[in-house]
Coordinates of C-alpha atoms in Angstrom, one line a residue:
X44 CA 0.0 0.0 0.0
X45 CA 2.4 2.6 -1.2
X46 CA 2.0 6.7 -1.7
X47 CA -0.3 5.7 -4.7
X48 CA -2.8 8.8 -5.2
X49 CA -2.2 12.4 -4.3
X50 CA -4.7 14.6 -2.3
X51 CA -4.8 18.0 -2.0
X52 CA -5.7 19.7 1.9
X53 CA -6.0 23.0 2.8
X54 CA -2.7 24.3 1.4
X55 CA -0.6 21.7 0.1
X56 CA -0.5 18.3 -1.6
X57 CA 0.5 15.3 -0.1
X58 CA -0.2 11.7 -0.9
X59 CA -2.3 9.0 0.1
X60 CA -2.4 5.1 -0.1
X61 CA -5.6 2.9 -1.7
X62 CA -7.3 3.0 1.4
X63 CA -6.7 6.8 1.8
X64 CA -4.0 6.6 4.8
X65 CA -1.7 9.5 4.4
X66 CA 1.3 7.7 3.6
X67 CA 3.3 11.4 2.5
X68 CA 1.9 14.7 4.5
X69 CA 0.7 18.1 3.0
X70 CA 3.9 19.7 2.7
X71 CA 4.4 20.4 -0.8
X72 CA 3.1 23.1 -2.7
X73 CA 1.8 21.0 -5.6
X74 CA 2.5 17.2 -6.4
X75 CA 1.6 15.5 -9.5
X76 CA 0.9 11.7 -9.7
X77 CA 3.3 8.9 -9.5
X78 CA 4.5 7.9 -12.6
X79 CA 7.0 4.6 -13.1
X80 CA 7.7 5.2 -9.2
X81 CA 8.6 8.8 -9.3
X82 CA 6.0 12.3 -8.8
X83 CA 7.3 15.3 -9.4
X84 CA 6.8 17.9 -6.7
X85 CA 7.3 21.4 -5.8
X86 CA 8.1 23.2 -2.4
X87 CA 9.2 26.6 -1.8
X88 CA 12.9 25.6 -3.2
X89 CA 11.8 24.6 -7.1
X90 CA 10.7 21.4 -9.1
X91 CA 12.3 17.8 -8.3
X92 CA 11.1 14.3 -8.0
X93 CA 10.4 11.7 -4.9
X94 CA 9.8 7.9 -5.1
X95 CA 7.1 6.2 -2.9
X96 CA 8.8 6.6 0.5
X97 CA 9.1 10.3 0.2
X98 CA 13.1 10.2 -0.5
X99 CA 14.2 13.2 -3.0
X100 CA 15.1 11.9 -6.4
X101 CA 18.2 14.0 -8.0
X102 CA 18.4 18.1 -7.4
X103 CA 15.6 20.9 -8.1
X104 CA 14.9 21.8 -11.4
X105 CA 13.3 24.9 -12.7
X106 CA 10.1 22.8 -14.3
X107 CA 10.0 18.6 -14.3
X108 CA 7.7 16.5 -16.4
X109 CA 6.5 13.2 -15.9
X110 CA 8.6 10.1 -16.5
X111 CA 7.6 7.8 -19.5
X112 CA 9.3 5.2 -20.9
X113 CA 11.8 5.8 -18.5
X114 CA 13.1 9.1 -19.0
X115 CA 11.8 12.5 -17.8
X116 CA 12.1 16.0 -19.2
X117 CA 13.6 18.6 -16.9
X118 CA 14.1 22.2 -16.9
X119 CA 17.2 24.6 -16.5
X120 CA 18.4 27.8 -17.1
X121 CA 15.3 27.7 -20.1
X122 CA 17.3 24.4 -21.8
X123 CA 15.1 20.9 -21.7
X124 CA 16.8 17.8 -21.0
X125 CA 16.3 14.6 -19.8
X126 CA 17.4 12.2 -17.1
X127 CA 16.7 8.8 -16.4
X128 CA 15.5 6.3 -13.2
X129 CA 18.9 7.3 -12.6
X130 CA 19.1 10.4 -12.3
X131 CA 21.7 10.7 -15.0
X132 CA 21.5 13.3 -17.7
X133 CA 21.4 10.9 -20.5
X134 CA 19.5 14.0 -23.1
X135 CA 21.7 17.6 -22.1
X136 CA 20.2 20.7 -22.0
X137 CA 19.7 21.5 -25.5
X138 CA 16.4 22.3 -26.2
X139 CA 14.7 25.5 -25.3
X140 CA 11.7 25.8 -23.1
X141 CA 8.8 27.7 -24.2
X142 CA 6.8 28.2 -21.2
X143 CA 4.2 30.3 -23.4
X144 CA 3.5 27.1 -25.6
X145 CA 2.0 25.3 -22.5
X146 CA 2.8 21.4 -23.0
X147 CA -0.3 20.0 -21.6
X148 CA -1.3 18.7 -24.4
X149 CA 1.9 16.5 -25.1
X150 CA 3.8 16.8 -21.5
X151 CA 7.9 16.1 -22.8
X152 CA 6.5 12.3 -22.8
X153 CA 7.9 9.4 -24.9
X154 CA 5.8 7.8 -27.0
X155 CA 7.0 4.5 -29.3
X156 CA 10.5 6.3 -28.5
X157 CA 9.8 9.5 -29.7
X158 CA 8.7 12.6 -28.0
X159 CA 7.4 16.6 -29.1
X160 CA 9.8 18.8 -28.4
X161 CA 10.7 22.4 -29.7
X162 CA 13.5 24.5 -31.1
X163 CA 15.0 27.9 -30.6
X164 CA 12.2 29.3 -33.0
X165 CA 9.6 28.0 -31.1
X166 CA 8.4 25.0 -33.8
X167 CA 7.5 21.6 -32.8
X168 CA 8.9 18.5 -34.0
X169 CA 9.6 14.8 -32.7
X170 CA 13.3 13.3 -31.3
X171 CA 14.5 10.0 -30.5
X172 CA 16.3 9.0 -27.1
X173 CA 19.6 10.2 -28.3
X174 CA 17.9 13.3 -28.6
X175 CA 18.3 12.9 -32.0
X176 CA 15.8 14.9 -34.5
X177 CA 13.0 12.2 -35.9
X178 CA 10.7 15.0 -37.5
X179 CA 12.2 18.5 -38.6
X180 CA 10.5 20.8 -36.1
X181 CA 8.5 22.8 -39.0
X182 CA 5.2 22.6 -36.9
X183 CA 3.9 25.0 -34.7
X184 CA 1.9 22.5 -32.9
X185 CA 1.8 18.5 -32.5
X186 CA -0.8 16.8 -30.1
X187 CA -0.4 13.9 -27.9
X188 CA -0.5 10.7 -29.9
X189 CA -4.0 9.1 -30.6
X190 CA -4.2 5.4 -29.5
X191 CA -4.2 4.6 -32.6
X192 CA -0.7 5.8 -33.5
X193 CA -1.8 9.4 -35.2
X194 CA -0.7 12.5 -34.4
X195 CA -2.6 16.0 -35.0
X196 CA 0.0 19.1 -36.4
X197 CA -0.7 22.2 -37.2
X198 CA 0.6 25.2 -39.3
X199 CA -0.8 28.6 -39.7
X200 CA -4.2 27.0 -38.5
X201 CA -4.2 24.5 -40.8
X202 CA -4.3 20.5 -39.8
X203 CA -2.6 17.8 -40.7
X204 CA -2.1 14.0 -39.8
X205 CA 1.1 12.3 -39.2
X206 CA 1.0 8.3 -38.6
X207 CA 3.5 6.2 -36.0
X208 CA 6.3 6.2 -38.4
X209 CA 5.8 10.3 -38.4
X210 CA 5.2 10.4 -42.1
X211 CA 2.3 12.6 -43.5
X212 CA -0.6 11.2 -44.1
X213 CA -3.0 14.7 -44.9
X214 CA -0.8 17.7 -45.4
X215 CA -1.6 20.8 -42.9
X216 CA -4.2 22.4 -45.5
X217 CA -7.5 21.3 -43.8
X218 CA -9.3 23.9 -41.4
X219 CA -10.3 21.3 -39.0
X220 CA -9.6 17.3 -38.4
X221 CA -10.5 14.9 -35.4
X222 CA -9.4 11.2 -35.0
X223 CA -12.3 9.5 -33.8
X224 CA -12.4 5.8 -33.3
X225 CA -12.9 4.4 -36.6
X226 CA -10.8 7.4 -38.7
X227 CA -10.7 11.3 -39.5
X228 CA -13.1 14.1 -39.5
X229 CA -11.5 16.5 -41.9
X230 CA -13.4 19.6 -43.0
X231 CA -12.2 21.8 -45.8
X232 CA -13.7 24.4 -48.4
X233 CA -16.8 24.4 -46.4
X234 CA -17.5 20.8 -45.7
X235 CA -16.6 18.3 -43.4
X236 CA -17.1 14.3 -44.1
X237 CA -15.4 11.5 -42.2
X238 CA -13.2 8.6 -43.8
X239 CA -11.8 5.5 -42.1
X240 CA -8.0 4.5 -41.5
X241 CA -7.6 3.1 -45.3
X242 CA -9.2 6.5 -46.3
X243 CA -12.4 5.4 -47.7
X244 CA -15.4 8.0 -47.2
X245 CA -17.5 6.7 -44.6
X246 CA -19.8 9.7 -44.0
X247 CA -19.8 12.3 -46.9
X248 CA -21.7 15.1 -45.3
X249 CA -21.0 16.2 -41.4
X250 CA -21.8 19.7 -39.5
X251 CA -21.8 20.4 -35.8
X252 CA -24.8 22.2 -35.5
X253 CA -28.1 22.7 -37.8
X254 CA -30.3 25.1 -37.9
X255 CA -33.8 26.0 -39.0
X256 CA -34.4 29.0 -41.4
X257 CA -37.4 30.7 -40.7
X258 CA -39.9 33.3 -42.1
X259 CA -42.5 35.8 -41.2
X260 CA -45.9 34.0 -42.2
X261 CA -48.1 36.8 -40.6
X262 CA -48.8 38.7 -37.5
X263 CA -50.5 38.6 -34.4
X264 CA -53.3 41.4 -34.0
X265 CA -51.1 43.2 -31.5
X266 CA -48.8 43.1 -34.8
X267 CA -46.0 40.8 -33.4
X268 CA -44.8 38.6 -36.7
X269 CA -45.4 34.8 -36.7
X270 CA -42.4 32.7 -37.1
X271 CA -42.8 29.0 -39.9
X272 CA -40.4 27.1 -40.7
X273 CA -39.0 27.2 -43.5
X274 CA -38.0 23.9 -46.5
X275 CA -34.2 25.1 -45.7
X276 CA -31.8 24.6 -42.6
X277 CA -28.6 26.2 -42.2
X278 CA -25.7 23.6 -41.5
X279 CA -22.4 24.6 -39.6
X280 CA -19.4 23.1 -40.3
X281 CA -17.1 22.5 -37.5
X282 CA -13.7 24.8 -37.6
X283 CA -15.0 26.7 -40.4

């Protein structure tokens, strides 16, 4: 029954077991979940890690990011690298932090060995454990990977879809596209249809919202007009 879930209380985080015992005490100022035996936490010093008895894992950081696949992103002096279960800088500090870029939606995780990262310009792309570049960073957004082993990117508003090997499959010229469970939802021009994974059209004509048209059929005697609806609806298409 280790330090399994954490709990915020009054001020602080701390961390309870299954049975909600306090195995670690509301002393830090914010604590994320344990992840492959480590949580990152912060106290009034900076960012570092602990493992399930509460021991410090390695020095403070300016920002630290989950562990996956057994490495973890860490902040400093505005350069990302990553350290191991280790804590041995195995990825130096070579990639700079955007703060302003926000990566909840990706996290610094490993993926099927890759991970989102960004360069000095602020574009995204993907790098390999040696901290090698997979995918030129030529994006200025990728999302998490899908389950089924897509990616989202994005440039100048315009979507894309990139597959587990990181090759395109749709370029970044459609105004909106979804991965649902079955396939895409792309919408471009002014209509949106969905396909499966081999890219056969599945549903040819998709809006998020419809709309009756109405006219004015005639007035009440205190001269308020009467609404009818129309033989027309108005469809919206999503991202458009």
């Amino acid at each position: 029954t280790g330090s399994k879930y954490k709990v915020y209380y009054g001020k602080n985080y701390g961390f309870v077991n299954s049975v909600g015992e306090v195995r670690i005490g509301y002393k830090y100022e914010f604590a994320a979940p344990f992840k492959e035996g480590r949580a990152r936490v912060k106290d009034a010093n900076g960012w570092y890690f602990i493992d399930e008895t509460d021991a410090k894992f390695g020095g403070y950081y300016g920002e630290v990011y989950d562990f996956s696949e057994g490495l973890a992103a860490v902040v400093q002096n505005g350069k990302i690298g990553f350290i191991n279960a280790k804590n041995e800088i195995v990825i130096p500090f070579q990639y700079c932090y955007f703060d302003k870029y926000n990566a909840y939606d990706f996290g610094y995780l490993f993926h099927n060995d890759c991970c989102v990262m960004t360069n000095e310009k602020g574009k995204f792309g993907l790098i390999n454990k040696k901290g090698e570049w997979i995918l030129n960073p030529i994006y200025d957004k990728i999302l998490s990977l899908n389950e089924n082993g897509y990616r989202i990117v994005v440039n100048e508003e315009k979507y894309g879809i990139i597959d587990s090997n990181n090759q395109v499959v749709y370029p970044t010229e459609y105004d909106y596209i979804d991965i649902v469970s079955n396939g895409f939802v792309l919408a471009k021009e002014g209509k949106m249809w969905q396909i499966d994974f081999s890219g056969k059209v599945i549903n040819p004509f998709m809006y998020e919202y419809r709309e009756s048209i109405l006219f004015v059929s005639g007035y009440t005697e205190d001269e308020y007009p009467i609404y009818t609806n129309s033989d027309y609806v108005k469809y919206e298409i999503l991202g458009l």
